Tab-separated table of C-alpha atoms and ligand atoms in Angstrom:
chain	number	residue	atom	x	y	z
A	204	MET	CA	41.714	8.112	2.213
A	205	ALA	CA	42.946	11.353	0.621
A	206	MET	CA	45.793	13.624	1.833
A	207	LEU	CA	45.113	15.089	5.545
A	208	THR	CA	46.721	18.561	5.841
A	209	LEU	CA	47.303	19.200	9.820
A	210	GLY	CA	48.115	21.900	11.805
A	211	ILE	CA	49.533	21.573	14.974
A	212	LEU	CA	49.764	24.114	17.594
A	213	GLY	CA	52.652	24.076	20.678
A	214	SER	CA	54.049	25.370	23.480
A	215	GLY	CA	57.035	23.444	24.199
A	216	SER	CA	60.094	21.203	22.664
A	217	GLY	CA	57.441	19.087	20.386
A	218	SER	CA	58.232	15.821	20.892
A	219	ASN	CA	54.166	15.369	19.387
A	220	MET	CA	54.818	17.177	16.410
A	221	GLN	CA	58.513	14.921	15.978
A	222	ALA	CA	56.275	11.561	16.607
A	223	ILE	CA	53.422	13.109	13.915
A	224	LEU	CA	55.549	13.732	11.685
A	225	ASP	CA	58.238	10.536	11.626
A	226	ALA	CA	54.923	8.693	11.951
A	227	ILE	CA	53.679	10.301	8.427
A	228	GLN	CA	57.497	9.616	6.805
A	229	SER	CA	56.933	6.169	8.170
A	230	GLY	CA	54.353	5.509	5.799
A	231	LYS	CA	51.868	4.882	9.384
A	232	LEU	CA	49.876	7.985	8.785
A	233	HIS	CA	48.886	9.844	5.848
A	234	ALA	CA	49.572	13.306	6.040
A	235	ARG	CA	50.932	16.177	5.689
A	236	ILE	CA	52.209	18.790	8.006
A	237	ALA	CA	50.932	22.124	6.620
A	238	LEU	CA	51.731	25.379	9.461
A	239	VAL	CA	52.944	24.743	13.596
A	240	LEU	CA	51.729	27.623	15.242
A	241	SER	CA	53.557	28.932	18.342
A	242	ASP	CA	52.650	31.593	21.363
A	243	ASN	CA	56.523	30.639	22.296
A	244	PRO	CA	59.425	31.643	21.377
A	245	ASP	CA	62.047	30.012	22.880
A	246	GLY	CA	59.714	26.806	22.380
A	247	TYR	CA	62.147	24.436	20.473
A	248	ILE	CA	59.190	23.058	19.071
A	249	LEU	CA	59.445	26.192	16.361
A	250	GLU	CA	63.082	25.199	15.239
A	251	ARG	CA	62.457	21.922	14.753
A	252	ALA	CA	59.831	22.559	12.823
A	253	LYS	CA	62.690	24.060	10.789
A	254	ASN	CA	64.440	21.673	10.254
A	255	HIS	CA	62.001	19.751	8.330
A	256	GLY	CA	61.139	22.412	6.042
A	257	ILE	CA	57.590	23.266	7.943
A	258	PRO	CA	55.966	26.379	7.374
A	259	ALA	CA	56.633	27.364	11.254
A	260	GLU	CA	55.727	30.684	13.154
A	261	LEU	CA	55.447	32.559	16.479
A	262	ILE	CA	51.534	33.339	17.624
A	263	ASP	CA	53.066	36.482	19.160
A	264	CYS	CA	50.524	36.494	21.849
A	265	SER	CA	52.107	39.202	24.346
A	266	PRO	CA	52.475	41.116	26.506
A	267	HIS	CA	49.829	37.926	28.258
A	268	LYS	CA	51.038	35.256	29.590
A	269	THR	CA	47.742	32.225	29.639
A	270	LYS	CA	45.158	34.655	27.606
A	271	PHE	CA	44.699	33.316	23.558
A	272	ALA	CA	42.127	36.817	22.898
A	273	GLU	CA	40.312	37.138	20.345
A	274	GLU	CA	41.970	38.967	17.773
A	275	ILE	CA	44.479	36.499	18.106
A	276	GLN	CA	42.411	32.988	17.960
A	277	LYS	CA	41.191	34.945	14.510
A	278	GLU	CA	44.492	35.179	13.332
A	279	THR	CA	45.451	31.617	14.314
A	280	ALA	CA	42.361	30.661	12.085
A	281	ASP	CA	43.298	32.466	9.649
A	282	LYS	CA	46.340	31.351	9.391
A	283	LEU	CA	44.933	27.826	9.749
A	284	LYS	CA	42.937	28.310	6.494
A	285	ARG	CA	45.187	29.330	4.646
A	286	ALA	CA	47.699	26.709	5.176
A	287	GLY	CA	44.618	24.755	4.155
A	288	VAL	CA	44.448	23.097	7.429
A	289	ASP	CA	41.466	19.730	7.679
A	290	LEU	CA	42.334	19.150	11.257
A	291	VAL	CA	44.787	20.530	14.128
A	292	CYS	CA	46.273	18.952	16.364
A	293	LEU	CA	47.281	20.843	19.926
A	294	ALA	CA	50.364	19.807	20.876
A	295	GLY	CA	51.394	20.511	24.458
A	296	PHE	CA	49.577	23.937	23.781
A	297	MET	CA	49.385	25.917	26.391
A	298	ARG	CA	46.789	28.279	25.612
A	299	LEU	CA	42.665	27.570	26.499
A	300	VAL	CA	41.357	27.439	22.731
A	301	LYS	CA	37.843	29.209	22.614
A	302	ASN	CA	35.855	30.975	19.746
A	303	PRO	CA	36.959	32.483	17.036
A	304	LEU	CA	39.426	29.226	16.460
A	305	LEU	CA	37.042	26.334	18.081
A	306	ASP	CA	33.994	27.911	15.689
A	307	ALA	CA	36.017	27.879	12.744
A	308	PHE	CA	37.231	24.414	12.738
A	309	PRO	CA	34.027	22.906	14.749
A	310	ALA	CA	34.915	19.038	16.339
A	311	ARG	CA	38.290	19.397	14.184
A	312	ILE	CA	40.973	19.890	17.184
A	313	LEU	CA	42.769	17.622	19.202
A	314	ASN	CA	45.003	17.102	22.423
A	315	ILE	CA	46.744	15.120	23.688
A	316	HIS	CA	47.044	15.449	27.555
A	317	PRO	CA	48.947	13.043	29.672
A	318	SER	CA	46.382	11.544	31.841
A	319	LEU	CA	43.209	9.406	31.559
A	320	LEU	CA	40.768	12.296	31.463
A	321	PRO	CA	38.877	13.165	33.570
A	322	ALA	CA	40.767	11.993	36.106
A	323	PHE	CA	43.985	15.161	36.506
A	324	PRO	CA	43.030	17.863	33.741
A	325	GLY	CA	45.082	20.538	33.245
A	326	ILE	CA	49.415	21.317	34.244
A	327	GLU	CA	51.077	18.502	34.608
A	328	ALA	CA	49.229	15.833	35.203
A	329	TRP	CA	51.836	13.628	36.064
A	330	LYS	CA	52.681	15.546	39.290
A	331	GLN	CA	49.164	15.676	40.095
A	332	ALA	CA	48.863	11.827	39.159
A	333	ILE	CA	51.983	11.078	42.328
A	334	ALA	CA	50.577	13.295	44.260
A	335	ALA	CA	47.143	11.613	44.204
A	336	GLY	CA	49.115	8.761	45.069
A	337	ALA	CA	47.523	7.083	41.887
A	338	SER	CA	48.756	3.390	40.277
A	339	GLU	CA	48.354	4.175	37.916
A	340	THR	CA	48.260	7.259	35.239
A	341	GLY	CA	47.542	7.687	30.972
A	342	VAL	CA	47.491	8.822	28.150
A	343	THR	CA	44.069	10.329	26.426
A	344	VAL	CA	43.230	12.301	22.914
A	345	HIS	CA	39.911	13.668	22.556
A	346	VAL	CA	38.671	16.678	20.549
A	347	VAL	CA	38.513	20.029	22.037
A	348	ASP	CA	35.213	21.450	22.919
A	349	SER	CA	36.063	24.590	24.633
A	350	GLY	CA	36.680	24.067	28.197
A	351	MET	CA	40.446	22.362	30.014
A	352	ASP	CA	40.617	19.471	28.720
A	353	THR	CA	37.456	18.356	27.821
A	354	GLY	CA	36.040	17.145	25.265
A	355	PRO	CA	34.918	14.126	23.439
A	356	MET	CA	37.718	11.050	23.807
A	357	ILE	CA	39.336	9.657	20.684
A	358	VAL	CA	41.297	6.934	22.599
A	359	GLN	CA	43.343	6.405	26.209
A	360	LYS	CA	46.393	4.189	27.235
A	361	SER	CA	47.045	3.979	30.914
A	362	VAL	CA	50.626	3.780	32.484
A	363	PRO	CA	51.117	1.861	35.808
A	364	ILE	CA	52.537	4.750	37.643
A	365	ASP	CA	55.855	2.382	39.901
A	366	PRO	CA	56.346	3.667	44.223
A	367	SER	CA	59.729	4.494	43.138
A	368	ASP	CA	58.603	6.679	40.103
A	369	THR	CA	59.427	10.630	39.874
A	370	PRO	CA	57.683	12.821	38.280
A	371	GLN	CA	60.746	13.299	35.459
A	372	SER	CA	60.676	9.296	34.966
A	373	LEU	CA	56.844	9.872	35.205
A	374	HIS	CA	56.537	11.595	32.587
A	375	GLU	CA	59.234	10.464	30.267
A	376	ARG	CA	56.641	6.839	30.007
A	377	ILE	CA	54.373	8.935	29.852
A	378	GLN	CA	55.664	10.629	26.788
A	379	ILE	CA	56.424	6.892	24.986
A	380	VAL	CA	52.489	6.188	25.063
A	381	GLU	CA	51.725	10.362	23.619
A	382	HIS	CA	54.314	9.793	20.822
A	383	GLN	CA	52.330	6.134	20.100
A	384	LEU	CA	49.143	7.155	20.440
A	385	TYR	CA	48.717	10.573	18.993
A	386	PRO	CA	49.757	9.806	15.016
A	387	GLU	CA	47.597	6.575	15.804
A	388	ALA	CA	44.141	8.590	16.896
A	389	ILE	CA	44.657	11.492	14.322
A	390	THR	CA	44.591	8.136	11.621
A	391	THR	CA	41.571	7.152	13.652
A	392	TYR	CA	39.631	10.066	13.617
A	393	ALA	CA	40.324	10.802	10.288
A	394	GLN	CA	38.584	7.454	8.935
A	395	ARG	CA	35.745	8.208	11.336
A	396	LEU	CA	35.199	11.740	9.987
A	397	GLU	CA	35.899	10.767	6.441
A	398	LEU	CA	37.831	13.229	5.489
L	593	LIG	C1	52.566	16.486	26.427
L	593	LIG	O1	52.970	15.764	27.581
L	593	LIG	C2	51.519	16.536	26.580
L	593	LIG	O2	50.598	15.721	26.559
L	593	LIG	C3	50.607	17.213	27.033
L	593	LIG	O3	52.609	18.301	26.776
L	593	LIG	C4	53.154	17.255	26.323
L	593	LIG	C5	54.100	18.434	24.859
L	593	LIG	O4	54.876	18.018	24.996
L	593	LIG	N1	49.715	18.723	26.907
L	593	LIG	P1	55.678	18.480	23.716
L	593	LIG	O5	56.059	19.990	23.447
L	593	LIG	O6	54.984	17.637	22.407
L	593	LIG	O7	57.599	17.508	23.672
């Protein structure tokens, strides 16, 4: 398999980006991260990337709190293209990706979500699972389409919920599974697409 060039979009701490990077460095994932973009100036993901010498930039979405405006999506797509990105990985990115970004990377944008989709889409899925009294939840990696946490699934893994779980303890266990699953899913998908 040729060397994959990844672009990562995130809004938070970037622990999934770190897991992808660790998988690359340990030889489990044959890829490089060409660019990390974040809409959150305070997200640790940008600093984390820079600490590893990875180009990292802010996508300025202000004044919008949640909207990912069309012209900003176009700019984002252009940056990713210029960096030579084959596959875009959303890793805790809190805005909905639509056109023109989707069209610029058809079936080439992946997302990781902390539940067994289609159960519990949207924010804080681990809290939703506890509130629903579910006995298990999990992690899904899927191809992004224009919906929220919809799109063809690549892989899922379940995580049992203990009656004593707090949202924090459950989220921590989910994240351990995420960090293992995302690099594996990227490899599986890249092989499927012969990237
Ligand atoms: C993860 O739980 C991911 O599933 C969700 O947002 C969180 C991002 O965490 N979409 P991190 O920034 O990778 O640590």
